[in-house]
JSON list of C-alpha atoms in Angstrom, two decimals:
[
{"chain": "L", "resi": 187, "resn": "UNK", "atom": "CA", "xyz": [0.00, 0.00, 0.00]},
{"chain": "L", "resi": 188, "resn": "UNK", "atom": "CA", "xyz": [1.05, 3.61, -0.67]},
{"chain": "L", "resi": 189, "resn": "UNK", "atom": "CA", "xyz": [1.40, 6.10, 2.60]},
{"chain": "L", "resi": 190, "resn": "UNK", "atom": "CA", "xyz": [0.78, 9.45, 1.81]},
{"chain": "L", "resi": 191, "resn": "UNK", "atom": "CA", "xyz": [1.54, 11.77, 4.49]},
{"chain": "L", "resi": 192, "resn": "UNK", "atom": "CA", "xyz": [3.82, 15.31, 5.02]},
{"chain": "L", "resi": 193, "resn": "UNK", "atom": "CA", "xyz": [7.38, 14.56, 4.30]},
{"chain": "L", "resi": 194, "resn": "UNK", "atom": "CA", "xyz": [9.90, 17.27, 4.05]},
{"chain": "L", "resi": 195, "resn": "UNK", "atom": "CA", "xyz": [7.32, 19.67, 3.26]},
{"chain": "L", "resi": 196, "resn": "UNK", "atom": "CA", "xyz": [5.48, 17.61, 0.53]},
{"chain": "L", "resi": 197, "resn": "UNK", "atom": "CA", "xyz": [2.67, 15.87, 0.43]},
{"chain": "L", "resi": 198, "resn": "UNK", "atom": "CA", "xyz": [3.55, 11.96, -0.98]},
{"chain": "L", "resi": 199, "resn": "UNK", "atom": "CA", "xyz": [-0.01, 11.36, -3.04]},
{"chain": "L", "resi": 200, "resn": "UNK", "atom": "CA", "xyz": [-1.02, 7.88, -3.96]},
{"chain": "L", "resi": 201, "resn": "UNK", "atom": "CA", "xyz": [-0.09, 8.29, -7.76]},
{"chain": "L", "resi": 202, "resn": "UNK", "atom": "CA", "xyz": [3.29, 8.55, -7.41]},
{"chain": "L", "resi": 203, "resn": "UNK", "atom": "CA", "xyz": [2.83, 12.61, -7.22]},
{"chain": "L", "resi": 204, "resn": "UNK", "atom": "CA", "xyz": [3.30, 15.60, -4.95]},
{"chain": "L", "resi": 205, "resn": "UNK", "atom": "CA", "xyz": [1.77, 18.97, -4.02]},
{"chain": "L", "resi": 206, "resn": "UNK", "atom": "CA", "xyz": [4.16, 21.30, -3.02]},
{"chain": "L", "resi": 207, "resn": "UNK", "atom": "CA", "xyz": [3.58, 22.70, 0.30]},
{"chain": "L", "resi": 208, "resn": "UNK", "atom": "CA", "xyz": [6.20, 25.15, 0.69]},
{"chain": "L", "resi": 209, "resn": "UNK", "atom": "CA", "xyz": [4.06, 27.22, 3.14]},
{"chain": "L", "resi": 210, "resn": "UNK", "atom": "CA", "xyz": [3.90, 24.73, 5.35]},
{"chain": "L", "resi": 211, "resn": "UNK", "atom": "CA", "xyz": [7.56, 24.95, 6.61]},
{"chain": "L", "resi": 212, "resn": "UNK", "atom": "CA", "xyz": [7.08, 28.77, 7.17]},
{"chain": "L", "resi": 213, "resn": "UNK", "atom": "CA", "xyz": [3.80, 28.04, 9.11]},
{"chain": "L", "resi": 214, "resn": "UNK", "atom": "CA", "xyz": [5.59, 25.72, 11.95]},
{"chain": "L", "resi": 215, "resn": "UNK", "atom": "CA", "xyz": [7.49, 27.94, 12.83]},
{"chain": "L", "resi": 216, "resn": "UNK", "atom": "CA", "xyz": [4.34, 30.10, 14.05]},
{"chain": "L", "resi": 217, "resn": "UNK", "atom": "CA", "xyz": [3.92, 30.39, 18.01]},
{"chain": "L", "resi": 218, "resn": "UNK", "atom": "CA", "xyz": [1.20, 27.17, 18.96]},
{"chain": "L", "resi": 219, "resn": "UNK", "atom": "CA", "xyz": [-2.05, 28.05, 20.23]},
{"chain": "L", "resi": 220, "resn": "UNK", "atom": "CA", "xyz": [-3.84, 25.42, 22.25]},
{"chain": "L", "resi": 221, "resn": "UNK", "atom": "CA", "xyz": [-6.99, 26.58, 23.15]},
{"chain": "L", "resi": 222, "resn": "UNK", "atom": "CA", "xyz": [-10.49, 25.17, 22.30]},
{"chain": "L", "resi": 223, "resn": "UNK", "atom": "CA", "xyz": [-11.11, 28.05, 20.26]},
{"chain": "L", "resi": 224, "resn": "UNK", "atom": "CA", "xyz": [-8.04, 27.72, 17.87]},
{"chain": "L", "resi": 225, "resn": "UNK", "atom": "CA", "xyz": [-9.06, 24.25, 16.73]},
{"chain": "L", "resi": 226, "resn": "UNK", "atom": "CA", "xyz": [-12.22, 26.14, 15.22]},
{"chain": "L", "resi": 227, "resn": "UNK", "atom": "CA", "xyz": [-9.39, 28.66, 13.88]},
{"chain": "L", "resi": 228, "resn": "UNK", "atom": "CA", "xyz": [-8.65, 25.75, 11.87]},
{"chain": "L", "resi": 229, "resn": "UNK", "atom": "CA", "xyz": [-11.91, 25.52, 10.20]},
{"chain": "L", "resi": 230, "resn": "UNK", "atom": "CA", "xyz": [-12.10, 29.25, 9.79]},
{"chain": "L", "resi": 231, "resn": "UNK", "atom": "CA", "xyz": [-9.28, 29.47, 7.85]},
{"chain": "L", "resi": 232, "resn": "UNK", "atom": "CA", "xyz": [-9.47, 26.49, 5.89]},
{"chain": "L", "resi": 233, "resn": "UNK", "atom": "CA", "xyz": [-12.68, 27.37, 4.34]},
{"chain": "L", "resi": 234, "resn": "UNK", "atom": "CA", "xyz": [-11.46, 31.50, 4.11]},
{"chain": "L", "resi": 235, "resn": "UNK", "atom": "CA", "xyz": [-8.21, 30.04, 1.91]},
{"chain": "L", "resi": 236, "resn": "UNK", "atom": "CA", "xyz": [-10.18, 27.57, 0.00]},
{"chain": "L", "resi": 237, "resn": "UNK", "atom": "CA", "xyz": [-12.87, 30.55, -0.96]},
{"chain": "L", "resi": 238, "resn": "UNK", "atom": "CA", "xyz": [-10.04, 33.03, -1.79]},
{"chain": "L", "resi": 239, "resn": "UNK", "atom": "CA", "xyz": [-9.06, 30.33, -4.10]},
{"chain": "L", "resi": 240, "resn": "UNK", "atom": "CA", "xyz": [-12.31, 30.31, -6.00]},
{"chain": "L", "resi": 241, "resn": "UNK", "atom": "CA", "xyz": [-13.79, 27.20, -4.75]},
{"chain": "L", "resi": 242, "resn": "UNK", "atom": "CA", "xyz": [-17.58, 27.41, -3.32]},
{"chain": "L", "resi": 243, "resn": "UNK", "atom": "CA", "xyz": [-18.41, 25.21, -0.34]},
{"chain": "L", "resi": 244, "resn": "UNK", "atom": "CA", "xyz": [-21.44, 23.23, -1.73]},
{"chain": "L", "resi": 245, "resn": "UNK", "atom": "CA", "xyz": [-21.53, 21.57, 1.68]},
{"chain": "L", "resi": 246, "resn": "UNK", "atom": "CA", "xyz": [-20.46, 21.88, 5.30]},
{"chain": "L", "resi": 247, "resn": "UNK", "atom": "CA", "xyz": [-20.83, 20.57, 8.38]},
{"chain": "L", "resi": 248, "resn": "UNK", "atom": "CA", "xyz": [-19.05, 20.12, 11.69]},
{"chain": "L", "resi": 249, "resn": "UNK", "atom": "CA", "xyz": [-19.13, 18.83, 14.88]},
{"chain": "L", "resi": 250, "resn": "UNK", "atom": "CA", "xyz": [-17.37, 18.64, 18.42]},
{"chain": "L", "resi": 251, "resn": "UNK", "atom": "CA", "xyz": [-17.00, 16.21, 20.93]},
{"chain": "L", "resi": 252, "resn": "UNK", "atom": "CA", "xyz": [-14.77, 15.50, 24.07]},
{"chain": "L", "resi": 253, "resn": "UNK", "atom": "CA", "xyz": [-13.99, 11.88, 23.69]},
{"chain": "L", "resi": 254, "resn": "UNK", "atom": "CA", "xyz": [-11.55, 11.28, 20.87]},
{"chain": "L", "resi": 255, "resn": "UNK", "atom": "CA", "xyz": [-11.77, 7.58, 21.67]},
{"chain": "L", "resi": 256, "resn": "UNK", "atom": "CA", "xyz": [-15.64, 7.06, 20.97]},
{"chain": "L", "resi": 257, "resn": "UNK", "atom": "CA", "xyz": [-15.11, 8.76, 17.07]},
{"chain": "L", "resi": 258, "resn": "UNK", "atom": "CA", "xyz": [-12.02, 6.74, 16.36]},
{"chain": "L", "resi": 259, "resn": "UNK", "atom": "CA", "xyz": [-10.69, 3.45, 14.78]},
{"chain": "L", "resi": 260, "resn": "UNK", "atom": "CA", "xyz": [-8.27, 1.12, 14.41]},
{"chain": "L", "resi": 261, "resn": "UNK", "atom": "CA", "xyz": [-5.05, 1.71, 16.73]},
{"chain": "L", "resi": 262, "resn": "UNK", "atom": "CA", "xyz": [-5.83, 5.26, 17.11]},
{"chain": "L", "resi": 263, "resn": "UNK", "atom": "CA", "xyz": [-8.64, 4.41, 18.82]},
{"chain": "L", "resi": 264, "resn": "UNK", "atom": "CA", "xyz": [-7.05, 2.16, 21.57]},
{"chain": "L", "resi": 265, "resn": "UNK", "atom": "CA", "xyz": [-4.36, 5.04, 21.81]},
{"chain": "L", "resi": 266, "resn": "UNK", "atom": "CA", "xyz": [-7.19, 7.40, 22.78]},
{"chain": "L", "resi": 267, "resn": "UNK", "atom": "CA", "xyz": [-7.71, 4.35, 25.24]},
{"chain": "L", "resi": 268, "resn": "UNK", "atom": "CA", "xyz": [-5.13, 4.97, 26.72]},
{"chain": "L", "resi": 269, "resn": "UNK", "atom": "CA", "xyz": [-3.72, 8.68, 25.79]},
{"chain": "L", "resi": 270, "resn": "UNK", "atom": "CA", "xyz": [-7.53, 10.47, 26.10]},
{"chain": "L", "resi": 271, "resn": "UNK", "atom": "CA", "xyz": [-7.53, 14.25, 24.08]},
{"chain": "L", "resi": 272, "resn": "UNK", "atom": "CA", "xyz": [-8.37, 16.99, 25.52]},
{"chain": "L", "resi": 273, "resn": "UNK", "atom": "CA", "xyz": [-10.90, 17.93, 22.64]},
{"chain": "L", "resi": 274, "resn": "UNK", "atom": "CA", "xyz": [-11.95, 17.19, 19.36]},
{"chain": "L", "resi": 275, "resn": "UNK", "atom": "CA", "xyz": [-13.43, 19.63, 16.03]},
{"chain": "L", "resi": 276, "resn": "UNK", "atom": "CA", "xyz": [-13.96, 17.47, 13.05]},
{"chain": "L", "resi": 277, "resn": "UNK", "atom": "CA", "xyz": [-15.31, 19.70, 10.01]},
{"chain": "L", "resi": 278, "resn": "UNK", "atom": "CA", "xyz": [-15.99, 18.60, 6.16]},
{"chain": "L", "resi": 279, "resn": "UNK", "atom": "CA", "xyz": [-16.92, 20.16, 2.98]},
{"chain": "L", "resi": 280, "resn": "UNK", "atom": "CA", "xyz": [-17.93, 19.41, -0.08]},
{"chain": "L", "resi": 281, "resn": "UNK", "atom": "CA", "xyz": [-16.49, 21.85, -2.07]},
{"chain": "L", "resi": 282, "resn": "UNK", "atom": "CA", "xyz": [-16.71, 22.82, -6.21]},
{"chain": "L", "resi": 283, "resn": "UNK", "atom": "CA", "xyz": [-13.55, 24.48, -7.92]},
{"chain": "L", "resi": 284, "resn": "UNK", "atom": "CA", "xyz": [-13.18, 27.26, -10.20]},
{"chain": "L", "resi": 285, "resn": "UNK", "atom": "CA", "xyz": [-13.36, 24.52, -12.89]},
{"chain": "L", "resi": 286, "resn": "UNK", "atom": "CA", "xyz": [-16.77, 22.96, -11.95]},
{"chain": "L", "resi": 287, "resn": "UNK", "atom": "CA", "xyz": [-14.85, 19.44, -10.60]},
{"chain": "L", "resi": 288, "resn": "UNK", "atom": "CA", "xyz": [-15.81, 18.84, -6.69]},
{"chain": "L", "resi": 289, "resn": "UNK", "atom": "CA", "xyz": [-14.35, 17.08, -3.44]},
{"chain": "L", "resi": 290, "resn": "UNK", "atom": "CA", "xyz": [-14.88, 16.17, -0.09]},
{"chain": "L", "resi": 291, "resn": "UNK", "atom": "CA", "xyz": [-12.77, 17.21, 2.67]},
{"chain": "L", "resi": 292, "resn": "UNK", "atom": "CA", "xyz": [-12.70, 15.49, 6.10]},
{"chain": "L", "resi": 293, "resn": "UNK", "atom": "CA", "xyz": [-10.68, 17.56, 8.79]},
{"chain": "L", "resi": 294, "resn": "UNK", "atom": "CA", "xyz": [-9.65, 16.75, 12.26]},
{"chain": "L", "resi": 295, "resn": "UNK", "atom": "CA", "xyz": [-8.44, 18.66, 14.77]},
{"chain": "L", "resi": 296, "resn": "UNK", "atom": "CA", "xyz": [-7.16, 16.80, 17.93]},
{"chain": "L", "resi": 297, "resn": "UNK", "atom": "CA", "xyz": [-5.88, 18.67, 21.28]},
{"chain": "L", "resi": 298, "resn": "UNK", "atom": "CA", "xyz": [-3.74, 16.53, 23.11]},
{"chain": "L", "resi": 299, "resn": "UNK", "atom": "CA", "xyz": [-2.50, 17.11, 26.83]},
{"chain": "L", "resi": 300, "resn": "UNK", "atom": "CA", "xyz": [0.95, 18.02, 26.07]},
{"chain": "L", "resi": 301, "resn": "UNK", "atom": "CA", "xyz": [3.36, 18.04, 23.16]},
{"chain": "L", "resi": 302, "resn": "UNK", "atom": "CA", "xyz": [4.95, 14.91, 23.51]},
{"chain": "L", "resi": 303, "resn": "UNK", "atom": "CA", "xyz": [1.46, 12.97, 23.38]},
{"chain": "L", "resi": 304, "resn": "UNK", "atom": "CA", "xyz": [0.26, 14.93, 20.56]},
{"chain": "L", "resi": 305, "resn": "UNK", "atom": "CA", "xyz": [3.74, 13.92, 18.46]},
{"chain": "L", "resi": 306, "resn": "UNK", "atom": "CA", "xyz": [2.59, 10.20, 19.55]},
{"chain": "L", "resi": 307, "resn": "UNK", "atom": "CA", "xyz": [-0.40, 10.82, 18.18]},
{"chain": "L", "resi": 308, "resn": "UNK", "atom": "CA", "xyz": [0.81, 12.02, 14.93]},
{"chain": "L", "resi": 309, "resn": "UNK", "atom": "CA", "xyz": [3.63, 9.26, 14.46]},
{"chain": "L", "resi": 310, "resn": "UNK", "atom": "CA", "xyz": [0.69, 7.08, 14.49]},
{"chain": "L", "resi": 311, "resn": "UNK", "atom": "CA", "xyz": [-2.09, 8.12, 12.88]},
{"chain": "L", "resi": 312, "resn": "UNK", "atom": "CA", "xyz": [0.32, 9.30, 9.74]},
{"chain": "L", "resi": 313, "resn": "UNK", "atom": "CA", "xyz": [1.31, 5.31, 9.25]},
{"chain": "L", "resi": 314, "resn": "UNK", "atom": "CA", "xyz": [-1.14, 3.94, 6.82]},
{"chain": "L", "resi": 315, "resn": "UNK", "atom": "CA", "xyz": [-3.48, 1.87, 8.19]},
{"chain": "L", "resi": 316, "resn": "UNK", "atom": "CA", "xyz": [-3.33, 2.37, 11.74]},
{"chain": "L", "resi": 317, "resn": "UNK", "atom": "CA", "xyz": [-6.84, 3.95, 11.75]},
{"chain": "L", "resi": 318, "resn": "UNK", "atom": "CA", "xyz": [-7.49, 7.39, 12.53]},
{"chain": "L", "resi": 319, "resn": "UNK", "atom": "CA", "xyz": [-10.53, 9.88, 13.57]},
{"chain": "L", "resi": 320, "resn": "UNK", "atom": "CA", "xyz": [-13.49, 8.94, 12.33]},
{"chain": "L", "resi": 321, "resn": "UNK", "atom": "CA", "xyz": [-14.53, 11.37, 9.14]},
{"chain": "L", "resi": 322, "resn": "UNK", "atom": "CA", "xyz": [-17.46, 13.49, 9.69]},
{"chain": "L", "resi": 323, "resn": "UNK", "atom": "CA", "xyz": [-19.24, 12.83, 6.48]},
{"chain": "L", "resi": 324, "resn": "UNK", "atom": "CA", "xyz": [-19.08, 8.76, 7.09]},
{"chain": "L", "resi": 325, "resn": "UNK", "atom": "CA", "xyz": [-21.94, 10.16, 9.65]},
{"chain": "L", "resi": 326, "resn": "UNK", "atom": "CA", "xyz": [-23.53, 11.67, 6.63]},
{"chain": "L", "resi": 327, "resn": "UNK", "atom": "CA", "xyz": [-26.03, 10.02, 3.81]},
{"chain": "L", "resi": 328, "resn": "UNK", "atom": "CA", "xyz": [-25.12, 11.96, 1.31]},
{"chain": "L", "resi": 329, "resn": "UNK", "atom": "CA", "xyz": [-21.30, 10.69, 1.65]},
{"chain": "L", "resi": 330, "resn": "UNK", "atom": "CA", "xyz": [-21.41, 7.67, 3.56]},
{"chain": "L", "resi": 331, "resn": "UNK", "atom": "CA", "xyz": [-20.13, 5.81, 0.00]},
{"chain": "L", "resi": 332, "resn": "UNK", "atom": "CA", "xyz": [-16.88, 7.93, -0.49]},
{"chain": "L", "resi": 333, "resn": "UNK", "atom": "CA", "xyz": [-14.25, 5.89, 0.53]},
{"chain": "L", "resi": 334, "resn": "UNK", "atom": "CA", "xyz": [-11.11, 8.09, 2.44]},
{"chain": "L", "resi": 335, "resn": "UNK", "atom": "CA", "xyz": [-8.85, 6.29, 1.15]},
{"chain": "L", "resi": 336, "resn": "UNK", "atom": "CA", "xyz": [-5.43, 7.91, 2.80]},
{"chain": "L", "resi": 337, "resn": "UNK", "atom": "CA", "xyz": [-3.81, 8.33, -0.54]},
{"chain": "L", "resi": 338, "resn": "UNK", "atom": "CA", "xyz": [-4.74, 12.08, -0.13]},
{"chain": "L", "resi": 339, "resn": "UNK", "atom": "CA", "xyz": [-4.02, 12.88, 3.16]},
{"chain": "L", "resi": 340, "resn": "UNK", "atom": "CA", "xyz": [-1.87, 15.14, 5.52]},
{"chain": "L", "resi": 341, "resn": "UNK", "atom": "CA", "xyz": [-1.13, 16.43, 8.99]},
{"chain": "L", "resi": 342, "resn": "UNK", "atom": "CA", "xyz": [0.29, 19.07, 10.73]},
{"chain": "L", "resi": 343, "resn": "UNK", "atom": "CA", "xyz": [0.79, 19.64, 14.52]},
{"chain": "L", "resi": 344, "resn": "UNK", "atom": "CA", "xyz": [0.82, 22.55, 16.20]},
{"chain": "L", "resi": 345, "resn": "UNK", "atom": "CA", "xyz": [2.08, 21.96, 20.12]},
{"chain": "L", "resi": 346, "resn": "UNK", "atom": "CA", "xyz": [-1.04, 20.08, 21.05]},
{"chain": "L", "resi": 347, "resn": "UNK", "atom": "CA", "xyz": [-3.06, 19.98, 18.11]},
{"chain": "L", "resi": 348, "resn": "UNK", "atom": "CA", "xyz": [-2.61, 17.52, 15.43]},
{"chain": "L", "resi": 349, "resn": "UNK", "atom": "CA", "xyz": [-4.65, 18.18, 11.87]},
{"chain": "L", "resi": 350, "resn": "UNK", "atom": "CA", "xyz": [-5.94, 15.71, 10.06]},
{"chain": "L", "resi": 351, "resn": "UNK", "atom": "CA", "xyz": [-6.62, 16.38, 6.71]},
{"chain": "L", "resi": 352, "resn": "UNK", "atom": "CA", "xyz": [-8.17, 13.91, 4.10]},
{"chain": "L", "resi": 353, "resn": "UNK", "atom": "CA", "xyz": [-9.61, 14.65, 0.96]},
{"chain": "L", "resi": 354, "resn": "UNK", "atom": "CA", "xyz": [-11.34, 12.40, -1.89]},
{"chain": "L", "resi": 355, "resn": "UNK", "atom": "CA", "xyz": [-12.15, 13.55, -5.21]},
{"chain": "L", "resi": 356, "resn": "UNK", "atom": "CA", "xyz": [-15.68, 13.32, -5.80]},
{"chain": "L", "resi": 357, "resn": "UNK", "atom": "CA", "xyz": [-18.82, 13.26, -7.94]},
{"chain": "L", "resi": 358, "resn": "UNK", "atom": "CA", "xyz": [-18.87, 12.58, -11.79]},
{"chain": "L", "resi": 359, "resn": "UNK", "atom": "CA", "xyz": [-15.95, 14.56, -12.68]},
{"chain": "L", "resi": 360, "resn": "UNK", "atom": "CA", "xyz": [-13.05, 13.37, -10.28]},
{"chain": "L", "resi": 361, "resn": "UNK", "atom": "CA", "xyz": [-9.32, 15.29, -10.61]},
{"chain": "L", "resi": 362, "resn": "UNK", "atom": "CA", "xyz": [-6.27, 14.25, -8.54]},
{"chain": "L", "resi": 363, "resn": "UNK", "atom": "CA", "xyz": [-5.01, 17.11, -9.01]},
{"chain": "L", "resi": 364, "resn": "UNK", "atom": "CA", "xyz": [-7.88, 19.07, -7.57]},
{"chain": "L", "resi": 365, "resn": "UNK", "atom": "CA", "xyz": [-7.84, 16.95, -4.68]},
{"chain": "L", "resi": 366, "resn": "UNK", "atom": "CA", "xyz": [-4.15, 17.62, -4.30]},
{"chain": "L", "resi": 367, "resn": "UNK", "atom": "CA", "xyz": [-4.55, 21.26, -4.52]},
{"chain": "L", "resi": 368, "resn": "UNK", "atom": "CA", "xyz": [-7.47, 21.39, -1.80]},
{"chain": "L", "resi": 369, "resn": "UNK", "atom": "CA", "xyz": [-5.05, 19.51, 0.67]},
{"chain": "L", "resi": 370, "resn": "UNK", "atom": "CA", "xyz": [-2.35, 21.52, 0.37]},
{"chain": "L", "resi": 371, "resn": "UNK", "atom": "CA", "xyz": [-4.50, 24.72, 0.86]},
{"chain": "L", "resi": 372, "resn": "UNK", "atom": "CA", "xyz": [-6.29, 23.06, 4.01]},
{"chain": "L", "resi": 373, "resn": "UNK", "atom": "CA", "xyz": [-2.99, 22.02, 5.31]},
{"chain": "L", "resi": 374, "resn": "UNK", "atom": "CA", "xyz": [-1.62, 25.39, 5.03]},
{"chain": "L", "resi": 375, "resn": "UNK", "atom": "CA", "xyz": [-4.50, 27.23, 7.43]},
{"chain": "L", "resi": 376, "resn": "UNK", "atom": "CA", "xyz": [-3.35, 27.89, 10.50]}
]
């Protein structure tokens, strides 16, 4: 199986290809904020990038919860077993590009107790397979048939927070490239 995840400040995509994510280097260096409030900072920004951009949000949704462990899977979710988060935002979007071609994006934001468990976190849940946070529209009918399937995916951490970002081309027109593009302008909102 292919991993995707951030690698020296590129995201490895399932094909064999990469989108550049030269801003994301800059962003880390950024002071952390760990407060409730800057995991929906997150979502904020994500969605003010993506509509800069010229892509509409068709669709959105989010939701919050305390327990990472009850919305999780796989290993991750016996890590929250044992390493509970201090709070979790999951948002999603179904959004439309410039060029009419749409896709979904899942994002997770997880605040962890301290540093050190949030870089645990992250080791994990960026090996492929390991499970991860449960995406938001896999709760939805209108989605519950895309399939994430981690070739498109990416994460950042921030002190405490760890983002999660997935995204999955979708509808009749699918584009990798798209789908590439969306990820690397989630992954860059901070």
């Amino acid at each position: 199986m292919v991993m995707a995840g951030v690698v020296g400040g590129a995201v490895a995509l399932g094909g064999g290809g990469t989108a550049s994510l030269d801003a994301l280097s800059a962003l880390r260096s950024r002071p952390a904020q760990t407060s409730k409030s800057s995991a929906r900072n997150v979502e904020v920004r994500t969605f003010a990038r993506l509509k800069i951009k010229g892509y509409q949000v068709k669709q959105n949704s989010r939701s919050q919860f305390g327990s990472c462990k009850d919305k999780a899977y796989g290993q991750v979710e016996r890590f929250f077993a044992a390493h509970p988060c201090r709070s979790l935002h999951r948002f999603m979007a179904e959004l439309v590009s410039p060029s009419g071609i749409s896709v979904l994006v899942a994002v997770s934001v997880v605040d962890m107790p301290n540093a050190a468990s949030a870089a645990e976190f992250k080791d994990l849940v960026d090996v492929h397979g390991t499970g991860n946070v449960l995406e938001l529209p896999k709760e939805m009918r209108r989605y519950r048939t895309v399939e994430f399937t981690g070739y498109r995916y990416g994460s950042r951490q921030d002190d405490t927070l760890v983002t999660n970002v997935q995204v999955e081309p979708f509808g009749r027109s699918r584009s990798a490239a798209i789908a590439a593009e969306v990820l690397s302008l989630a992954l860059e909102a901070k």
